[in-house]
Amino acid sequence: MAMRTLLLSLFFLSSITSASPTKLTLDLVGVIPEVCTMKFQDNQTVDLSSGKPRLINFEVNCNSPL
């Protein structure tokens, strides 16, 4: 136990007295599922067959090409 404490103390002392910056790199690997949603304000339904123009606010959330 004393040897472990001594080694930890030496490590911290050497890192405190070191004047040069330390470079750290981190590689991440993972998968982000594709998402593409359209959210209409107030859950409005859009009738595309009527041929009448309408103005509707909506949000698009896509992390992939349309």
PDB file of N, CA and C in Angstrom:
ATOM      1  N   MET A   1       0.822  -1.188   0.000  1.00  0.00           N
ATOM      2  CA  MET A   1       0.000   0.000   0.000  1.00  0.00           C
ATOM      3  C   MET A   1       0.872   1.260   0.000  1.00  0.00           C
ATOM      4  N   ALA A   2       1.961   1.249   0.774  1.00  0.00           N
ATOM      5  CA  ALA A   2       2.850   2.409   0.844  1.00  0.00           C
ATOM      6  C   ALA A   2       3.540   2.635  -0.495  1.00  0.00           C
ATOM      7  N   MET A   3       3.909   1.555  -1.180  1.00  0.00           N
ATOM      8  CA  MET A   3       4.565   1.659  -2.487  1.00  0.00           C
ATOM      9  C   MET A   3       3.608   2.277  -3.514  1.00  0.00           C
ATOM     10  N   ARG A   4       2.342   1.871  -3.431  1.00  0.00           N
ATOM     11  CA  ARG A   4       1.331   2.404  -4.351  1.00  0.00           C
ATOM     12  C   ARG A   4       1.153   3.910  -4.116  1.00  0.00           C
ATOM     13  N   THR A   5       1.075   4.323  -2.868  1.00  0.00           N
ATOM     14  CA  THR A   5       0.942   5.734  -2.531  1.00  0.00           C
ATOM     15  C   THR A   5       2.153   6.518  -3.007  1.00  0.00           C
ATOM     16  N   LEU A   6       3.346   5.941  -2.853  1.00  0.00           N
ATOM     17  CA  LEU A   6       4.576   6.594  -3.291  1.00  0.00           C
ATOM     18  C   LEU A   6       4.575   6.780  -4.806  1.00  0.00           C
ATOM     19  N   LEU A   7       4.165   5.742  -5.544  1.00  0.00           N
ATOM     20  CA  LEU A   7       4.127   5.834  -6.999  1.00  0.00           C
ATOM     21  C   LEU A   7       3.108   6.875  -7.460  1.00  0.00           C
ATOM     22  N   LEU A   8       1.937   6.913  -6.832  1.00  0.00           N
ATOM     23  CA  LEU A   8       0.934   7.906  -7.192  1.00  0.00           C
ATOM     24  C   LEU A   8       1.434   9.311  -6.881  1.00  0.00           C
ATOM     25  N   SER A   9       2.112   9.472  -5.753  1.00  0.00           N
ATOM     26  CA  SER A   9       2.652  10.778  -5.392  1.00  0.00           C
ATOM     27  C   SER A   9       3.700  11.230  -6.394  1.00  0.00           C
ATOM     28  N   LEU A  10       4.583  10.314  -6.792  1.00  0.00           N
ATOM     29  CA  LEU A  10       5.612  10.655  -7.771  1.00  0.00           C
ATOM     30  C   LEU A  10       4.991  11.019  -9.113  1.00  0.00           C
ATOM     31  N   PHE A  11       3.948  10.314  -9.494  1.00  0.00           N
ATOM     32  CA  PHE A  11       3.265  10.608 -10.759  1.00  0.00           C
ATOM     33  C   PHE A  11       2.675  12.017 -10.739  1.00  0.00           C
ATOM     34  N   PHE A  12       1.961  12.350  -9.661  1.00  0.00           N
ATOM     35  CA  PHE A  12       1.351  13.675  -9.566  1.00  0.00           C
ATOM     36  C   PHE A  12       2.406  14.773  -9.487  1.00  0.00           C
ATOM     37  N   LEU A  13       3.477  14.538  -8.778  1.00  0.00           N
ATOM     38  CA  LEU A  13       4.539  15.539  -8.692  1.00  0.00           C
ATOM     39  C   LEU A  13       5.192  15.758 -10.048  1.00  0.00           C
ATOM     40  N   SER A  14       5.410  14.688 -10.779  1.00  0.00           N
ATOM     41  CA  SER A  14       6.043  14.834 -12.090  1.00  0.00           C
ATOM     42  C   SER A  14       5.109  15.533 -13.072  1.00  0.00           C
ATOM     43  N   SER A  15       3.801  15.320 -12.947  1.00  0.00           N
ATOM     44  CA  SER A  15       2.871  15.977 -13.858  1.00  0.00           C
ATOM     45  C   SER A  15       2.693  17.451 -13.509  1.00  0.00           C
ATOM     46  N   ILE A  16       2.836  17.797 -12.231  1.00  0.00           N
ATOM     47  CA  ILE A  16       2.717  19.199 -11.821  1.00  0.00           C
ATOM     48  C   ILE A  16       3.946  19.990 -12.240  1.00  0.00           C
ATOM     49  N   THR A  17       5.124  19.395 -12.104  1.00  0.00           N
ATOM     50  CA  THR A  17       6.354  20.121 -12.408  1.00  0.00           C
ATOM     51  C   THR A  17       6.676  20.135 -13.890  1.00  0.00           C
ATOM     52  N   SER A  18       5.983  19.360 -14.675  1.00  0.00           N
ATOM     53  CA  SER A  18       6.233  19.317 -16.114  1.00  0.00           C
ATOM     54  C   SER A  18       5.735  20.613 -16.757  1.00  0.00           C
ATOM     55  N   ALA A  19       6.606  21.279 -17.518  1.00  0.00           N
ATOM     56  CA  ALA A  19       6.254  22.559 -18.140  1.00  0.00           C
ATOM     57  C   ALA A  19       5.683  22.367 -19.538  1.00  0.00           C
ATOM     58  N   SER A  20       5.932  21.248 -20.170  1.00  0.00           N
ATOM     59  CA  SER A  20       5.457  21.050 -21.543  1.00  0.00           C
ATOM     60  C   SER A  20       4.016  20.533 -21.530  1.00  0.00           C
ATOM     61  N   PRO A  21       3.201  21.012 -22.468  1.00  0.00           N
ATOM     62  CA  PRO A  21       1.806  20.552 -22.521  1.00  0.00           C
ATOM     63  C   PRO A  21       1.734  19.091 -22.974  1.00  0.00           C
ATOM     64  N   THR A  22       0.710  18.424 -22.546  1.00  0.00           N
ATOM     65  CA  THR A  22       0.498  17.031 -22.906  1.00  0.00           C
ATOM     66  C   THR A  22      -0.532  16.971 -24.025  1.00  0.00           C
ATOM     67  N   LYS A  23      -0.261  16.179 -25.046  1.00  0.00           N
ATOM     68  CA  LYS A  23      -1.184  16.024 -26.162  1.00  0.00           C
ATOM     69  C   LYS A  23      -2.022  14.772 -25.921  1.00  0.00           C
ATOM     70  N   LEU A  24      -3.317  14.906 -26.096  1.00  0.00           N
ATOM     71  CA  LEU A  24      -4.232  13.805 -25.879  1.00  0.00           C
ATOM     72  C   LEU A  24      -5.098  13.637 -27.114  1.00  0.00           C
ATOM     73  N   THR A  25      -5.220  12.420 -27.600  1.00  0.00           N
ATOM     74  CA  THR A  25      -6.122  12.145 -28.719  1.00  0.00           C
ATOM     75  C   THR A  25      -7.134  11.103 -28.274  1.00  0.00           C
ATOM     76  N   LEU A  26      -8.324  11.180 -28.849  1.00  0.00           N
ATOM     77  CA  LEU A  26      -9.402  10.271 -28.500  1.00  0.00           C
ATOM     78  C   LEU A  26     -10.105   9.865 -29.783  1.00  0.00           C
ATOM     79  N   ASP A  27     -10.148   8.577 -30.065  1.00  0.00           N
ATOM     80  CA  ASP A  27     -10.845   8.062 -31.238  1.00  0.00           C
ATOM     81  C   ASP A  27     -12.177   7.466 -30.790  1.00  0.00           C
ATOM     82  N   LEU A  28     -13.259   7.907 -31.416  1.00  0.00           N
ATOM     83  CA  LEU A  28     -14.582   7.387 -31.100  1.00  0.00           C
ATOM     84  C   LEU A  28     -15.106   6.592 -32.285  1.00  0.00           C
ATOM     85  N   VAL A  29     -15.734   5.490 -31.996  1.00  0.00           N
ATOM     86  CA  VAL A  29     -16.331   4.655 -33.024  1.00  0.00           C
ATOM     87  C   VAL A  29     -17.775   4.406 -32.631  1.00  0.00           C
ATOM     88  N   GLY A  30     -18.690   4.585 -33.570  1.00  0.00           N
ATOM     89  CA  GLY A  30     -20.089   4.355 -33.256  1.00  0.00           C
ATOM     90  C   GLY A  30     -20.954   4.491 -34.484  1.00  0.00           C
ATOM     91  N   VAL A  31     -22.241   4.307 -34.292  1.00  0.00           N
ATOM     92  CA  VAL A  31     -23.213   4.399 -35.378  1.00  0.00           C
ATOM     93  C   VAL A  31     -24.319   5.352 -34.944  1.00  0.00           C
ATOM     94  N   ILE A  32     -24.617   6.317 -35.799  1.00  0.00           N
ATOM     95  CA  ILE A  32     -25.729   7.232 -35.560  1.00  0.00           C
ATOM     96  C   ILE A  32     -26.819   6.860 -36.555  1.00  0.00           C
ATOM     97  N   PRO A  33     -27.982   6.431 -36.068  1.00  0.00           N
ATOM     98  CA  PRO A  33     -29.044   6.045 -36.992  1.00  0.00           C
ATOM     99  C   PRO A  33     -29.533   7.233 -37.801  1.00  0.00           C
ATOM    100  N   GLU A  34     -29.908   6.978 -39.051  1.00  0.00           N
ATOM    101  CA  GLU A  34     -30.424   8.033 -39.916  1.00  0.00           C
ATOM    102  C   GLU A  34     -31.801   8.465 -39.428  1.00  0.00           C
ATOM    103  N   VAL A  35     -32.027   9.765 -39.457  1.00  0.00           N
ATOM    104  CA  VAL A  35     -33.305  10.327 -39.027  1.00  0.00           C
ATOM    105  C   VAL A  35     -33.719  11.377 -40.048  1.00  0.00           C
ATOM    106  N   CYS A  36     -34.966  11.365 -40.425  1.00  0.00           N
ATOM    107  CA  CYS A  36     -35.493  12.420 -41.284  1.00  0.00           C
ATOM    108  C   CYS A  36     -36.986  12.537 -40.989  1.00  0.00           C
ATOM    109  N   THR A  37     -37.360  13.616 -40.297  1.00  0.00           N
ATOM    110  CA  THR A  37     -38.754  13.804 -39.917  1.00  0.00           C
ATOM    111  C   THR A  37     -39.222  15.193 -40.321  1.00  0.00           C
ATOM    112  N   MET A  38     -40.517  15.297 -40.570  1.00  0.00           N
ATOM    113  CA  MET A  38     -41.165  16.588 -40.807  1.00  0.00           C
ATOM    114  C   MET A  38     -42.253  16.722 -39.758  1.00  0.00           C
ATOM    115  N   LYS A  39     -42.227  17.837 -39.051  1.00  0.00           N
ATOM    116  CA  LYS A  39     -43.214  18.074 -38.000  1.00  0.00           C
ATOM    117  C   LYS A  39     -44.027  19.313 -38.377  1.00  0.00           C
ATOM    118  N   PHE A  40     -45.321  19.102 -38.588  1.00  0.00           N
ATOM    119  CA  PHE A  40     -46.206  20.208 -38.936  1.00  0.00           C
ATOM    120  C   PHE A  40     -46.754  20.839 -37.666  1.00  0.00           C
ATOM    121  N   GLN A  41     -46.933  22.156 -37.708  1.00  0.00           N
ATOM    122  CA  GLN A  41     -47.438  22.875 -36.558  1.00  0.00           C
ATOM    123  C   GLN A  41     -48.873  22.432 -36.250  1.00  0.00           C
ATOM    124  N   ASP A  42     -49.170  22.162 -35.020  1.00  0.00           N
ATOM    125  CA  ASP A  42     -50.508  21.765 -34.548  1.00  0.00           C
ATOM    126  C   ASP A  42     -51.022  20.497 -35.223  1.00  0.00           C
ATOM    127  N   ASN A  43     -50.130  19.613 -35.635  1.00  0.00           N
ATOM    128  CA  ASN A  43     -50.501  18.329 -36.258  1.00  0.00           C
ATOM    129  C   ASN A  43     -51.484  18.499 -37.415  1.00  0.00           C
ATOM    130  N   GLN A  44     -51.288  19.501 -38.248  1.00  0.00           N
ATOM    131  CA  GLN A  44     -52.161  19.756 -39.384  1.00  0.00           C
ATOM    132  C   GLN A  44     -51.974  18.699 -40.466  1.00  0.00           C
ATOM    133  N   THR A  45     -53.039  18.368 -41.138  1.00  0.00           N
ATOM    134  CA  THR A  45     -52.995  17.449 -42.272  1.00  0.00           C
ATOM    135  C   THR A  45     -52.918  18.279 -43.551  1.00  0.00           C
ATOM    136  N   VAL A  46     -52.073  17.860 -44.480  1.00  0.00           N
ATOM    137  CA  VAL A  46     -51.918  18.569 -45.747  1.00  0.00           C
ATOM    138  C   VAL A  46     -52.583  17.746 -46.844  1.00  0.00           C
ATOM    139  N   ASP A  47     -53.584  18.316 -47.489  1.00  0.00           N
ATOM    140  CA  ASP A  47     -54.278  17.637 -48.589  1.00  0.00           C
ATOM    141  C   ASP A  47     -53.635  18.082 -49.899  1.00  0.00           C
ATOM    142  N   LEU A  48     -52.793  17.229 -50.463  1.00  0.00           N
ATOM    143  CA  LEU A  48     -52.077  17.565 -51.697  1.00  0.00           C
ATOM    144  C   LEU A  48     -52.959  17.434 -52.933  1.00  0.00           C
ATOM    145  N   SER A  49     -54.105  16.766 -52.815  1.00  0.00           N
ATOM    146  CA  SER A  49     -54.963  16.554 -53.987  1.00  0.00           C
ATOM    147  C   SER A  49     -55.910  17.722 -54.254  1.00  0.00           C
ATOM    148  N   SER A  50     -56.031  18.663 -53.341  1.00  0.00           N
ATOM    149  CA  SER A  50     -56.986  19.765 -53.532  1.00  0.00           C
ATOM    150  C   SER A  50     -56.507  20.764 -54.589  1.00  0.00           C
ATOM    151  N   GLY A  51     -55.206  20.902 -54.770  1.00  0.00           N
ATOM    152  CA  GLY A  51     -54.677  21.845 -55.742  1.00  0.00           C
ATOM    153  C   GLY A  51     -54.695  23.286 -55.257  1.00  0.00           C
ATOM    154  N   LYS A  52     -55.191  23.514 -54.072  1.00  0.00           N
ATOM    155  CA  LYS A  52     -55.254  24.867 -53.525  1.00  0.00           C
ATOM    156  C   LYS A  52     -53.972  25.152 -52.738  1.00  0.00           C
ATOM    157  N   PRO A  53     -53.387  26.330 -52.950  1.00  0.00           N
ATOM    158  CA  PRO A  53     -52.171  26.655 -52.191  1.00  0.00           C
ATOM    159  C   PRO A  53     -52.504  26.935 -50.724  1.00  0.00           C
ATOM    160  N   ARG A  54     -51.620  26.473 -49.838  1.00  0.00           N
ATOM    161  CA  ARG A  54     -51.766  26.730 -48.406  1.00  0.00           C
ATOM    162  C   ARG A  54     -50.402  27.064 -47.832  1.00  0.00           C
ATOM    163  N   LEU A  55     -50.420  27.856 -46.801  1.00  0.00           N
ATOM    164  CA  LEU A  55     -49.206  28.192 -46.079  1.00  0.00           C
ATOM    165  C   LEU A  55     -49.226  27.446 -44.747  1.00  0.00           C
ATOM    166  N   ILE A  56     -48.246  26.595 -44.533  1.00  0.00           N
ATOM    167  CA  ILE A  56     -48.180  25.812 -43.297  1.00  0.00           C
ATOM    168  C   ILE A  56     -46.758  25.861 -42.768  1.00  0.00           C
ATOM    169  N   ASN A  57     -46.612  26.186 -41.498  1.00  0.00           N
ATOM    170  CA  ASN A  57     -45.290  26.154 -40.857  1.00  0.00           C
ATOM    171  C   ASN A  57     -44.928  24.711 -40.511  1.00  0.00           C
ATOM    172  N   PHE A  58     -43.650  24.356 -40.764  1.00  0.00           N
ATOM    173  CA  PHE A  58     -43.202  23.010 -40.415  1.00  0.00           C
ATOM    174  C   PHE A  58     -41.718  23.015 -40.098  1.00  0.00           C
ATOM    175  N   GLU A  59     -41.282  21.967 -39.412  1.00  0.00           N
ATOM    176  CA  GLU A  59     -39.883  21.765 -39.037  1.00  0.00           C
ATOM    177  C   GLU A  59     -39.357  20.531 -39.740  1.00  0.00           C
ATOM    178  N   VAL A  60     -38.129  20.608 -40.244  1.00  0.00           N
ATOM    179  CA  VAL A  60     -37.479  19.468 -40.848  1.00  0.00           C
ATOM    180  C   VAL A  60     -36.252  19.122 -40.026  1.00  0.00           C
ATOM    181  N   ASN A  61     -36.127  17.860 -39.637  1.00  0.00           N
ATOM    182  CA  ASN A  61     -34.992  17.388 -38.857  1.00  0.00           C
ATOM    183  C   ASN A  61     -34.382  16.193 -39.587  1.00  0.00           C
ATOM    184  N   CYS A  62     -33.289  16.435 -40.332  1.00  0.00           N
ATOM    185  CA  CYS A  62     -32.658  15.363 -41.101  1.00  0.00           C
ATOM    186  C   CYS A  62     -31.149  15.358 -40.850  1.00  0.00           C
ATOM    187  N   ASN A  63     -30.597  14.189 -40.592  1.00  0.00           N
ATOM    188  CA  ASN A  63     -29.151  14.062 -40.495  1.00  0.00           C
ATOM    189  C   ASN A  63     -28.617  13.233 -41.664  1.00  0.00           C
ATOM    190  N   SER A  64     -29.436  13.123 -42.727  1.00  0.00           N
ATOM    191  CA  SER A  64     -29.030  12.408 -43.941  1.00  0.00           C
ATOM    192  C   SER A  64     -29.619  13.158 -45.131  1.00  0.00           C
ATOM    193  N   PRO A  65     -29.054  12.964 -46.324  1.00  0.00           N
ATOM    194  CA  PRO A  65     -29.576  13.662 -47.510  1.00  0.00           C
ATOM    195  C   PRO A  65     -31.009  13.251 -47.816  1.00  0.00           C
ATOM    196  N   LEU A  66     -31.794  14.198 -48.299  1.00  0.00           N
ATOM    197  CA  LEU A  66     -33.177  13.906 -48.690  1.00  0.00           C
ATOM    198  C   LEU A  66     -33.212  13.291 -50.065  1.00  0.00           C
TER     199      LEU A  66
END
